Short mmCIF file of C-alpha atoms in Angstrom, two decimals:
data_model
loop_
_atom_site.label_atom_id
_atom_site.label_comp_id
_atom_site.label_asym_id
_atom_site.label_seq_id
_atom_site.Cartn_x
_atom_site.Cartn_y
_atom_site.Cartn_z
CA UNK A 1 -16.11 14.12 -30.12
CA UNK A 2 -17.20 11.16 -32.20
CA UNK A 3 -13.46 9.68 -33.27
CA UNK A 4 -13.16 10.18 -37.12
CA UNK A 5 -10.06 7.48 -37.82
CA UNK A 6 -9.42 4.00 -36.49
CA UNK A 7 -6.66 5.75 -34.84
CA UNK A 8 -8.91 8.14 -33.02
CA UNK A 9 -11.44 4.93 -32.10
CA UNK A 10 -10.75 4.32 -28.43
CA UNK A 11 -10.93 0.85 -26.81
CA UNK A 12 -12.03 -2.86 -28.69
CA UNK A 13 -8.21 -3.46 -29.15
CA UNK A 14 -9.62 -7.27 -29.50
CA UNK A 15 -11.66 -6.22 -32.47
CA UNK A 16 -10.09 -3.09 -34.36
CA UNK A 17 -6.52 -3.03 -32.61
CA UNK A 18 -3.45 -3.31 -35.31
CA UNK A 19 -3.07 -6.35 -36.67
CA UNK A 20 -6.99 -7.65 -35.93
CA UNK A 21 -8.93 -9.11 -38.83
CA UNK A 22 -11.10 -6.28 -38.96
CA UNK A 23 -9.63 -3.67 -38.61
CA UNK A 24 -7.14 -4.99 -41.93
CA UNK A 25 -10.27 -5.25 -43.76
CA UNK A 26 -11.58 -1.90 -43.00
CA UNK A 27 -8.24 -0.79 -43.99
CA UNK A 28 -7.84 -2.50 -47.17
CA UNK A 29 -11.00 -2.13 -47.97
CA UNK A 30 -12.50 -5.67 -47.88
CA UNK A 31 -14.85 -5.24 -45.55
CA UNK A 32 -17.85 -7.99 -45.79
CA UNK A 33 -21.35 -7.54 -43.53
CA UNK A 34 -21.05 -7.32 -40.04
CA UNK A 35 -23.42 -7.15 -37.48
CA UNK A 36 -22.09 -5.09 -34.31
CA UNK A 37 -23.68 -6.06 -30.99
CA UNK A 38 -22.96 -4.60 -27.54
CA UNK A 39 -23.81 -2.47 -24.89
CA UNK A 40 -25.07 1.27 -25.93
CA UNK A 41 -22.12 3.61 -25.62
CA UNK A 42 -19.34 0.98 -26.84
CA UNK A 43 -18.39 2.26 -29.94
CA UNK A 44 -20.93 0.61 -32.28
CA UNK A 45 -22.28 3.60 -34.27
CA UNK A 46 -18.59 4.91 -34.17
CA UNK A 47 -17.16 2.28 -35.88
CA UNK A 48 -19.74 2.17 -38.76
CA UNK A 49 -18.33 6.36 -39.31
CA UNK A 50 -15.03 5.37 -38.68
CA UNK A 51 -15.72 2.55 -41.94
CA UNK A 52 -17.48 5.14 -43.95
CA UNK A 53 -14.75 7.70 -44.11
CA UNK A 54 -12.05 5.39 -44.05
CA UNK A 55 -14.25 3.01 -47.02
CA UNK A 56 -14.25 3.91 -51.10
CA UNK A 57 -17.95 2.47 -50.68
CA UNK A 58 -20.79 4.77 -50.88
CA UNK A 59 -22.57 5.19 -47.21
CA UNK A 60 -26.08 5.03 -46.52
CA UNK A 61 -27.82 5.02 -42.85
CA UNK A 62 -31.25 4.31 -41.62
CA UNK A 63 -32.53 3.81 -38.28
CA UNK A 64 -34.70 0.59 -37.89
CA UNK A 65 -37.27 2.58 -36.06
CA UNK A 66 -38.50 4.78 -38.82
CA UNK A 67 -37.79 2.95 -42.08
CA UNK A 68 -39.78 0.56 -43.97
CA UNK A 69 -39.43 -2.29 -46.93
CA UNK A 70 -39.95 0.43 -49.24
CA UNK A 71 -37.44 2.26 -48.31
CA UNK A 72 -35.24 -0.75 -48.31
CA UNK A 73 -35.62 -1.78 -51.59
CA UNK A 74 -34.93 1.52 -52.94
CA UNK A 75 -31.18 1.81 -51.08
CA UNK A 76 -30.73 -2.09 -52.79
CA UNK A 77 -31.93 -1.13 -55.96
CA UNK A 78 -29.91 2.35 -56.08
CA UNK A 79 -27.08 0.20 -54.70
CA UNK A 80 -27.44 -2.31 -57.56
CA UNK A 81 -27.35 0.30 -59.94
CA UNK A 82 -24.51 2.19 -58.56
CA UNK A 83 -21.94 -1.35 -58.60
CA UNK A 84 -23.23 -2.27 -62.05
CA UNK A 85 -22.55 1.25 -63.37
CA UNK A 86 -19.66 2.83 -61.43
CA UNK A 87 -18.15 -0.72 -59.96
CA UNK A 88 -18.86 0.79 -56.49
CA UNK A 89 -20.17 -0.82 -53.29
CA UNK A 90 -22.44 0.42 -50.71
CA UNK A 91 -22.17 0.39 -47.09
CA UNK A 92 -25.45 0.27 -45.41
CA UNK A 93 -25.59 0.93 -41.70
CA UNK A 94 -28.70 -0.28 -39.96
CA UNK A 95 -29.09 1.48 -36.32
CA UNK A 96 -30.85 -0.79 -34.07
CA UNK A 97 -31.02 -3.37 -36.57
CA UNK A 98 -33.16 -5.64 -33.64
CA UNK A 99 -36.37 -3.59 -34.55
CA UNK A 100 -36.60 -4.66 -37.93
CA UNK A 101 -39.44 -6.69 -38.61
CA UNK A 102 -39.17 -10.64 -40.29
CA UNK A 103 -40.49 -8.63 -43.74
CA UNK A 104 -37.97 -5.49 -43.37
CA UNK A 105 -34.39 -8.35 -42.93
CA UNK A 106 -35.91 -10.33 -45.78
CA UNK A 107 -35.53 -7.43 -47.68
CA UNK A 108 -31.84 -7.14 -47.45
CA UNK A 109 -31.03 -10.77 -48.10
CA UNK A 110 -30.76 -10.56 -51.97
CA UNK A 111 -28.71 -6.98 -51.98
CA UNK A 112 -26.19 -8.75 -48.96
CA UNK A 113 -26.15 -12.04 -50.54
CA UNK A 114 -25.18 -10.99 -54.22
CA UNK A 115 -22.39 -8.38 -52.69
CA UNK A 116 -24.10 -4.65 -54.12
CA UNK A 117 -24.89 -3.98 -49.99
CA UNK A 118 -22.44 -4.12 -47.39
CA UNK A 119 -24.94 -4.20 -44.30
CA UNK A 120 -23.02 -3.11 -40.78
CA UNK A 121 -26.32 -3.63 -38.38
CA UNK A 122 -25.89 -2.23 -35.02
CA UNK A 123 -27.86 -3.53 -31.82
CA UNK A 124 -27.94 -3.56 -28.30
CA UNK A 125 -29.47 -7.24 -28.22
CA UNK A 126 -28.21 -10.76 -28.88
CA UNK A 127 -28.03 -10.81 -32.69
CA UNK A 128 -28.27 -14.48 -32.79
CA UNK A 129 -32.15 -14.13 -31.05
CA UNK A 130 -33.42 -10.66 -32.87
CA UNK A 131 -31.69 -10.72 -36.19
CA UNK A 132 -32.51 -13.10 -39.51
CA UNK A 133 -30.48 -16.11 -39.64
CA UNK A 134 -30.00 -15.63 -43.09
CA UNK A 135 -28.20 -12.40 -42.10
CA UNK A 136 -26.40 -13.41 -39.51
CA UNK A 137 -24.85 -16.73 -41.72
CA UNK A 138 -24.33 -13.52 -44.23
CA UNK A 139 -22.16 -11.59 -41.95
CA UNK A 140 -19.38 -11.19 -39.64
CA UNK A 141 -21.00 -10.77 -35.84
CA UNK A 142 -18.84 -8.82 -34.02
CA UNK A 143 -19.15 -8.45 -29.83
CA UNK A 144 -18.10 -5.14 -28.46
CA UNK A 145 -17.69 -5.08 -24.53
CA UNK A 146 -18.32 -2.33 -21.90
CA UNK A 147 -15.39 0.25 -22.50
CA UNK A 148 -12.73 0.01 -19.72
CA UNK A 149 -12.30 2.68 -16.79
CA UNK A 150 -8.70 3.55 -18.46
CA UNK A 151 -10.91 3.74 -22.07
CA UNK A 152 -13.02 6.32 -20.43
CA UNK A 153 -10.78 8.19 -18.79
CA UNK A 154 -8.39 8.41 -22.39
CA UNK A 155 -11.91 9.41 -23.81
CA UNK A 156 -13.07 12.18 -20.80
CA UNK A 157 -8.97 14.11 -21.40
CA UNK A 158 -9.38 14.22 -24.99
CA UNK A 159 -12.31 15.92 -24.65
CA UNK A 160 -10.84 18.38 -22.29
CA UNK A 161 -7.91 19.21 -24.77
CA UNK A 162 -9.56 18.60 -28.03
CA UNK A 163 -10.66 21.87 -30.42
CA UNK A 164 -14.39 19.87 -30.88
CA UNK A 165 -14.58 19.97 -27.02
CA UNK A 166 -13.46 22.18 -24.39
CA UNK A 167 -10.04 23.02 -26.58
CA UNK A 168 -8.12 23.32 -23.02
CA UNK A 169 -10.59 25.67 -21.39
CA UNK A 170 -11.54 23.74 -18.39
CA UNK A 171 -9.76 22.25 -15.72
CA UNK A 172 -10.57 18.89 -14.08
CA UNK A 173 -9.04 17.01 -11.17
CA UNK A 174 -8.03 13.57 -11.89
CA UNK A 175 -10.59 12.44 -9.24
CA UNK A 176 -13.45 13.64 -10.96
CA UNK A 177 -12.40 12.28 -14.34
CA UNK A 178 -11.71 8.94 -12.61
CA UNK A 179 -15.51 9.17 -10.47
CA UNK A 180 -16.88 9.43 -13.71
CA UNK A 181 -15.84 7.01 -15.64
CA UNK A 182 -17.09 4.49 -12.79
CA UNK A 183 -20.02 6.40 -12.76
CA UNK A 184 -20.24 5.93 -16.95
CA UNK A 185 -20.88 2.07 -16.64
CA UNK A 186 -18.81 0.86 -19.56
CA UNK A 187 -20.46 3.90 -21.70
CA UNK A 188 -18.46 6.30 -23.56
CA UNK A 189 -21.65 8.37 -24.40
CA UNK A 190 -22.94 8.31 -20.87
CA UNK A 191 -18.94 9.73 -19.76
CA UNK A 192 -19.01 12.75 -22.31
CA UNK A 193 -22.67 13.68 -21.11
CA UNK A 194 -21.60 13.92 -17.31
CA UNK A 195 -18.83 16.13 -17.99
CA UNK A 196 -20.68 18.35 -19.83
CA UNK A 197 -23.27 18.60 -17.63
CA UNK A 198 -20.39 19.03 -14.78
CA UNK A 199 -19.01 21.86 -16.55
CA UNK A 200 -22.12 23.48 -16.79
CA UNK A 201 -23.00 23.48 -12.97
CA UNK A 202 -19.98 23.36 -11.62
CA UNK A 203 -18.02 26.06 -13.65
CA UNK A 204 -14.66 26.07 -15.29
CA UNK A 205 -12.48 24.40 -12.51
CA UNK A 206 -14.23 21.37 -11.08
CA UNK A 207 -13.12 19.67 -8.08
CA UNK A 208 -14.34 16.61 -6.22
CA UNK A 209 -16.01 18.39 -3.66
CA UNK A 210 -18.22 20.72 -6.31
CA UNK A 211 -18.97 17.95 -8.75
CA UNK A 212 -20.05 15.21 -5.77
CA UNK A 213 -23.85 16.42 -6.10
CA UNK A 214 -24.03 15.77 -9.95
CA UNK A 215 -21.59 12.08 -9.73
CA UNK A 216 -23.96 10.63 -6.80
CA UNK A 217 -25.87 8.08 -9.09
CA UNK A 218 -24.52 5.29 -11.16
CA UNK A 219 -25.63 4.39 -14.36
CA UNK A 220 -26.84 0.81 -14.09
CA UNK A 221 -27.64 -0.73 -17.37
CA UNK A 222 -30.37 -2.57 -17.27
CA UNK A 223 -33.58 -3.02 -19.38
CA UNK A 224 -36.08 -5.37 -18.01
CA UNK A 225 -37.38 -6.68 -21.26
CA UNK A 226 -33.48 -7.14 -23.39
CA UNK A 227 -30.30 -8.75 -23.39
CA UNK A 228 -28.70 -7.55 -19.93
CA UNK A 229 -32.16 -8.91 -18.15
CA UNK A 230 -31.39 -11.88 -19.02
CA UNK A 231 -27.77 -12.03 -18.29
CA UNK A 232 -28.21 -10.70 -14.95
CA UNK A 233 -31.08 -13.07 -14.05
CA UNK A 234 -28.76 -15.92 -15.25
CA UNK A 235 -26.10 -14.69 -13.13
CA UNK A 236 -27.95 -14.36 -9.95
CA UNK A 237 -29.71 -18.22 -10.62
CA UNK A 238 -26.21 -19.78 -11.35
CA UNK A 239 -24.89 -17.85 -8.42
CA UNK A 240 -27.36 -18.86 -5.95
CA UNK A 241 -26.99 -22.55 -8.11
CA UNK A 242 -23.27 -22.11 -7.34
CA UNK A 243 -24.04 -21.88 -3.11
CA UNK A 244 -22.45 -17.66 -3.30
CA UNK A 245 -24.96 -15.54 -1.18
CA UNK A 246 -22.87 -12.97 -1.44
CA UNK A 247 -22.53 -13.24 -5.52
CA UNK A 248 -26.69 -13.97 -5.56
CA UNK A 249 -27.13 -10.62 -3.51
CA UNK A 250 -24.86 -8.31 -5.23
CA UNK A 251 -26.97 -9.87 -8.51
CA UNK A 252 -29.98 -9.08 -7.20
CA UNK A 253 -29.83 -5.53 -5.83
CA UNK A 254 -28.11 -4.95 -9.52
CA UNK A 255 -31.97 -5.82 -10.05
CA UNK A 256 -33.56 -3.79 -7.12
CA UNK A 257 -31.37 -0.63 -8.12
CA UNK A 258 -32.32 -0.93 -11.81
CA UNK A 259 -36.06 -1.04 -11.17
CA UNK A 260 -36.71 -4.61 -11.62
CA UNK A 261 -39.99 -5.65 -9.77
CA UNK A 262 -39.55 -7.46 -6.56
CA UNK A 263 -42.06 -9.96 -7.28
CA UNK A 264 -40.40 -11.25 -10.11
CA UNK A 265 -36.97 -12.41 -7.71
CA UNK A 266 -39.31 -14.13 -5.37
CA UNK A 267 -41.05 -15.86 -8.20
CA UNK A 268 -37.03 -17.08 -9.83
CA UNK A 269 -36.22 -17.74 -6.14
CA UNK A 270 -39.31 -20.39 -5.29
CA UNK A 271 -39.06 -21.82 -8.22
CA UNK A 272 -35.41 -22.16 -7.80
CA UNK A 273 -36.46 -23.28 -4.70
CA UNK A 274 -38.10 -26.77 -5.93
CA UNK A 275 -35.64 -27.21 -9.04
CA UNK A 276 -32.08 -26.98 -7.56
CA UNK A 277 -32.60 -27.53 -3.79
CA UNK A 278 -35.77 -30.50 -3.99
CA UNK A 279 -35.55 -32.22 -0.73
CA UNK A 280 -31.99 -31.80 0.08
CA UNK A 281 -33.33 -29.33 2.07
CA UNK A 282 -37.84 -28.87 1.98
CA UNK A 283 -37.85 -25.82 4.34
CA UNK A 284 -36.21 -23.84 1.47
CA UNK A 285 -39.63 -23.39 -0.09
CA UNK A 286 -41.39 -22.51 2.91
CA UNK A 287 -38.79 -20.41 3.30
CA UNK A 288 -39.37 -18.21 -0.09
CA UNK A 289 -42.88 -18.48 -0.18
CA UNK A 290 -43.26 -17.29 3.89
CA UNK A 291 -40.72 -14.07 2.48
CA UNK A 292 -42.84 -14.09 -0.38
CA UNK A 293 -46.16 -13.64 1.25
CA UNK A 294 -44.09 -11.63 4.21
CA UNK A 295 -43.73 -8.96 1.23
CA UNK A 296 -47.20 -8.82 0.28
CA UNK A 297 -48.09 -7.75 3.95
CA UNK A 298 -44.90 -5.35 4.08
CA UNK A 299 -44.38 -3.99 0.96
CA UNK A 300 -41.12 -1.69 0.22
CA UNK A 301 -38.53 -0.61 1.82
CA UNK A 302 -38.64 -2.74 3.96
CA UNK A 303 -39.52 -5.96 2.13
CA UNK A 304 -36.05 -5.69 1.10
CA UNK A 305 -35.08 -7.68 4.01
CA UNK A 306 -37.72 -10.38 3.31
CA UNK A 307 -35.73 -10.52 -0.58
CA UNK A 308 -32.89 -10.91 1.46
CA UNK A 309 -33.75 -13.62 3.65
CA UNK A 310 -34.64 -15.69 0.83
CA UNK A 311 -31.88 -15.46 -0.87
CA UNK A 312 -29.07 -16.44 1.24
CA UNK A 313 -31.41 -19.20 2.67
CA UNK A 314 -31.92 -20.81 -0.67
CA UNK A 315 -27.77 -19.78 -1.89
CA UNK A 316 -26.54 -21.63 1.07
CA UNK A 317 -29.20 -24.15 1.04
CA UNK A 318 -27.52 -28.23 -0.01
CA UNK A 319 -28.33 -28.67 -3.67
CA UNK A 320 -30.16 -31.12 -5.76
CA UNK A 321 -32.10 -31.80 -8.79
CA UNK A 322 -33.39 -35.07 -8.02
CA UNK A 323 -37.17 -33.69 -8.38
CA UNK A 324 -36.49 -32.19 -11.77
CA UNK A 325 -34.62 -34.97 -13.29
CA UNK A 326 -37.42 -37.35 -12.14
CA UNK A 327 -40.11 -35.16 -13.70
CA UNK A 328 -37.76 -35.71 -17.31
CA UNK A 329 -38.15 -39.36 -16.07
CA UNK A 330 -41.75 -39.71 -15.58
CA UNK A 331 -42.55 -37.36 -18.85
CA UNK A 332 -39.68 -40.06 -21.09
CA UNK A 333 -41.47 -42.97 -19.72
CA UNK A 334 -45.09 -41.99 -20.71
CA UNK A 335 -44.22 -40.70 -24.06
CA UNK A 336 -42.43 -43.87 -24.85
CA UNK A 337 -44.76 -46.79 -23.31
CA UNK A 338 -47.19 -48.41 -25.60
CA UNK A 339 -49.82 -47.76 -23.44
CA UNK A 340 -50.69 -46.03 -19.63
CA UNK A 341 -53.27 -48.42 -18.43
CA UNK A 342 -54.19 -49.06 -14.97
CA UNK A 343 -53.94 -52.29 -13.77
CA UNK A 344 -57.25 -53.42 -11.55
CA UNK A 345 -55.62 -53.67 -8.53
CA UNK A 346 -55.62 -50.17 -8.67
CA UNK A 347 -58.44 -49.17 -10.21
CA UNK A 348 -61.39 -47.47 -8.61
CA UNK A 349 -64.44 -50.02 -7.82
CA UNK A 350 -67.28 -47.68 -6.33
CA UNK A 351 -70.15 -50.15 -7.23
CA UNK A 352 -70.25 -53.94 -6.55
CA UNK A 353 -70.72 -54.60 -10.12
CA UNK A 354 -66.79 -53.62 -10.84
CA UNK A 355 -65.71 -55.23 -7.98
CA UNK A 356 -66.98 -58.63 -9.59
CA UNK A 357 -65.32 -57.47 -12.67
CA UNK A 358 -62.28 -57.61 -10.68
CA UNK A 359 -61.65 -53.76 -10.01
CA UNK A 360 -60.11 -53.16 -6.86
CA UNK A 361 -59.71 -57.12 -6.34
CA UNK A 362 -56.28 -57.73 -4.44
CA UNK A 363 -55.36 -54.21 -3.80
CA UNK A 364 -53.28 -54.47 -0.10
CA UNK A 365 -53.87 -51.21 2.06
CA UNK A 366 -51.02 -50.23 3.56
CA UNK A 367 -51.31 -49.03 6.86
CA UNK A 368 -52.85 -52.64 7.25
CA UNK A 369 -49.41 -53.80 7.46
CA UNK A 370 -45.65 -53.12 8.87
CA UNK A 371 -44.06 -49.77 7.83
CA UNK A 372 -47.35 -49.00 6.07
CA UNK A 373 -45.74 -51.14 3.18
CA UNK A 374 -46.45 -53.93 1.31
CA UNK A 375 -45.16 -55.70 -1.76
CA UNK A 376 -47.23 -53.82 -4.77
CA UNK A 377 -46.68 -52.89 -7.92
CA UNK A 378 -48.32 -49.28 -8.89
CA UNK A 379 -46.91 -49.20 -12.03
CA UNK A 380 -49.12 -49.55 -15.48
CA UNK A 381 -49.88 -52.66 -16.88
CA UNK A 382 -47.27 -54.62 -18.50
CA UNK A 383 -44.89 -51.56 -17.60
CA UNK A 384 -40.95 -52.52 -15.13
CA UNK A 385 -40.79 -50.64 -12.36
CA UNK A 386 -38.46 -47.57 -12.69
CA UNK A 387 -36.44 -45.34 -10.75
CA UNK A 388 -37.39 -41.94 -11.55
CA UNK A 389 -36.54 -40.34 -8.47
CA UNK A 390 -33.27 -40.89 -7.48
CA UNK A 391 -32.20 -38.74 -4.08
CA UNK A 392 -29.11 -37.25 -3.76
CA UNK A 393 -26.84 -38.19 -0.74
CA UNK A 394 -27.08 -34.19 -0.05
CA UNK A 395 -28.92 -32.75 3.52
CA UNK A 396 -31.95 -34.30 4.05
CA UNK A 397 -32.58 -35.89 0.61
CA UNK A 398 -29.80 -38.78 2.17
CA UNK A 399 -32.41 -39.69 4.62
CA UNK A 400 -35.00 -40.04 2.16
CA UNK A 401 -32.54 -42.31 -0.08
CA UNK A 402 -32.10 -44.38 2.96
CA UNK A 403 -35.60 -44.42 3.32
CA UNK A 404 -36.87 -45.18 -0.17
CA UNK A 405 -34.00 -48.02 -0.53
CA UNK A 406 -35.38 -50.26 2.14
CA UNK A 407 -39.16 -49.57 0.86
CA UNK A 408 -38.55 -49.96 -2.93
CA UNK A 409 -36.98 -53.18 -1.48
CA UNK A 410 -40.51 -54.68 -1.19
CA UNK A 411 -41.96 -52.87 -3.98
CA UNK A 412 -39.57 -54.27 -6.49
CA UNK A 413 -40.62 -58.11 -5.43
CA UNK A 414 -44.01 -57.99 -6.70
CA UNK A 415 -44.97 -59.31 -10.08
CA UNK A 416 -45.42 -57.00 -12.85
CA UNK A 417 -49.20 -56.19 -13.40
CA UNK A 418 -50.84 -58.27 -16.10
CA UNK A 419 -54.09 -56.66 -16.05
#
């Protein structure tokens, strides 16, 4: 059922629709590198047929996994032969163009740069982290998104009609067509597998009710060590970030479904813990480390509710980042001072012989005196007093600017620190 012409090519009206900058150059002919990046079951491998039958180019494809430089350098050279003798280009479709190696992208460069190879790489990752640089500056990067439920349904009644699939020999309620393109997850290749397998079990006229055992499970896609990791991670931190518990949970069972390991979401969620929420609110990382630790004892299922727990305590938690912009503070200051020395007031005088040296001499011990503060300055020598930790006026970090105001008050008076 692969589609043979653009017209056939279903969904991506953004990228191959009439009128789109790609799709006149595949149709004129003009067509420069691309790199085609998006989920699996978009279209992707599709497009690079639709190009080859539509192109005047000769087609070549390889599959990242199982070709070398070698075999590389023998397409370029073939296709430098091939322009130079016949005036013809060559189209060179890379499958999973991410698993090339540094040494296997290099190899392309000269073929792509002087024209003789028109590279369309395909991959599931963010080109702009696994491919070249060189190849991306070299080529057109196009983003395909998750095909539509209306894209998968055109997609699921073609096949029903069309002579390369059933050719009109099997019946299927709208409901089942429509269950399965939820079911498909943005993927057209995941949607033509389920109603084949349907058809198979559940005979030539399916109905809800006899397909509901095979359409239970949703495809979730999700691989714990690529591109959609990542994305969903971000959007469950920015979610929580953003004060949504209900956003941060639906994020993080996308996780739980998928496989991802429990651990890791209490790990993002203490940290998160420290780094967004500080002291506006210092029970939130007792409060993920106690789930935490709660989980060990448990375990699964139900450690799910400790996962919960966490997580709308720290979404709903009053934000700040008053601890992590100090630590930029603190790191800024040290790199940029002359020297870190430490003046002798505060210095460490275990024998009498330092004290004489004047180690320890002056130093003013706080719970001597009111408030358990006195004017000091801890600061190196020679270095101003700074305010790296500035609280927020947010939950309890407002009481601890109130606080800190009236003792940096003192602190501030005292000389600076001359040895």
């Amino acid at each position: 059922m692969r589609p043979r012409t653009l017209e056939e090519f279903i969904g991506q009206e953004d990228i191959v629709g009439p009128g789109t900058a790609l799709r006149t150059a595949i149709e004129k002919d003009q067509l420069s590198s691309a790199i085609l990046s998006g989920p699996p079951g978009t279209g992707k491998t599709t497009l690079a047929h639709v190009i080859a039958n539509v192109t005047q180019a000769q087609f070549v494809q390889v599959n990242a996994v199982t070709s070398g430089v070698k075999e590389l350098k023998e397409i370029c050279r073939a296709a430098e032969e091939m322009l130079k003798n016949l005036k013809q280009r060559t189209v060179l479709f890379v499958d999973e163009i991410h698993r090339f190696n540094r040494g296997q992208q290099d190899a392309l460069l000269p073929s792509v740069e002087n024209g003789s190879v028109i590279l369309i790489g395909a991959t599931t990752q963010n080109p702009y982290f696994d491919v070249n640089a060189a190849l991306i500056s070299r080529s057109q990067v196009v983003l395909l998104k998750p095909l539509s439920i209306q894209d998968l349904t055109t997609i699921l009644k073609r096949a029903l009609t069309d002579e390369r699939g059933f050719n009109g020999k099997l019946t299927v309620d709208d409901t089942v067509l429509e269950r399965i393109a939820h079911i498909a997850n943005g993927d057209g290749r995941i949607a033509l597998n389920t109603l084949e397998l349907t058809a198979m079990t559940a005979g030539k006229k399916i109905t809800l009710a006899n397909a509901e055992k095979i359409l239970r499970q949703k495809s979730l896609r999700y691989d714990k060590s690529g591109e959609d990791h990542y994305n969903v991670i971000s959007a469950f931190i920015k979610s929580m970030r953003g004060s949504d518990p209900d956003a941060a949970l639906l994020w993080m069972y996308r996780m739980l479904e998928s496989g991802e390991d429990p651990r890791f979401l209490f790990r993002r969620m203490a940290i998160f813990a420290s780094e967004d929420i500080g002291n506006a609110d210092p029970r939130a990382l007792q409060v993920a480390v106690s789930a935490w630790q709660a989980f060990e004892l448990i375990g699964m299922p139900e450690g799910e509710f400790f996962l919960a727990h966490a997580c709308v305590y720290v979404s709903q938690a009053p934000k700040s980042n008053a601890v992590t912009r100090a630590m930029g503070s603190a790191r800024r200051a040290i790199h940029d001072a002359p020297t870190i020395e430490v003046p002798n007031h505060l210095r460490n005088a275990p024998v009498k012989g330092m004290k004489q040296q004047g180690y320890g001499v002056d130093y003013q011990y706080p719970h001597n005196h009111e408030g358990a503060v006195v004017e000091a300055n801890y600061f190196p020598v020679g270095m101003q007093p700074q305010n790296f930790y500035e609280p927020s006026d947010r939950g309890f970090e407002a009481e601890v600017r109130d606080r800190m105001m009236t003792v940096k008050k003192r602190l501030r008076q005292a000389p600076v620190s001359k040895v």
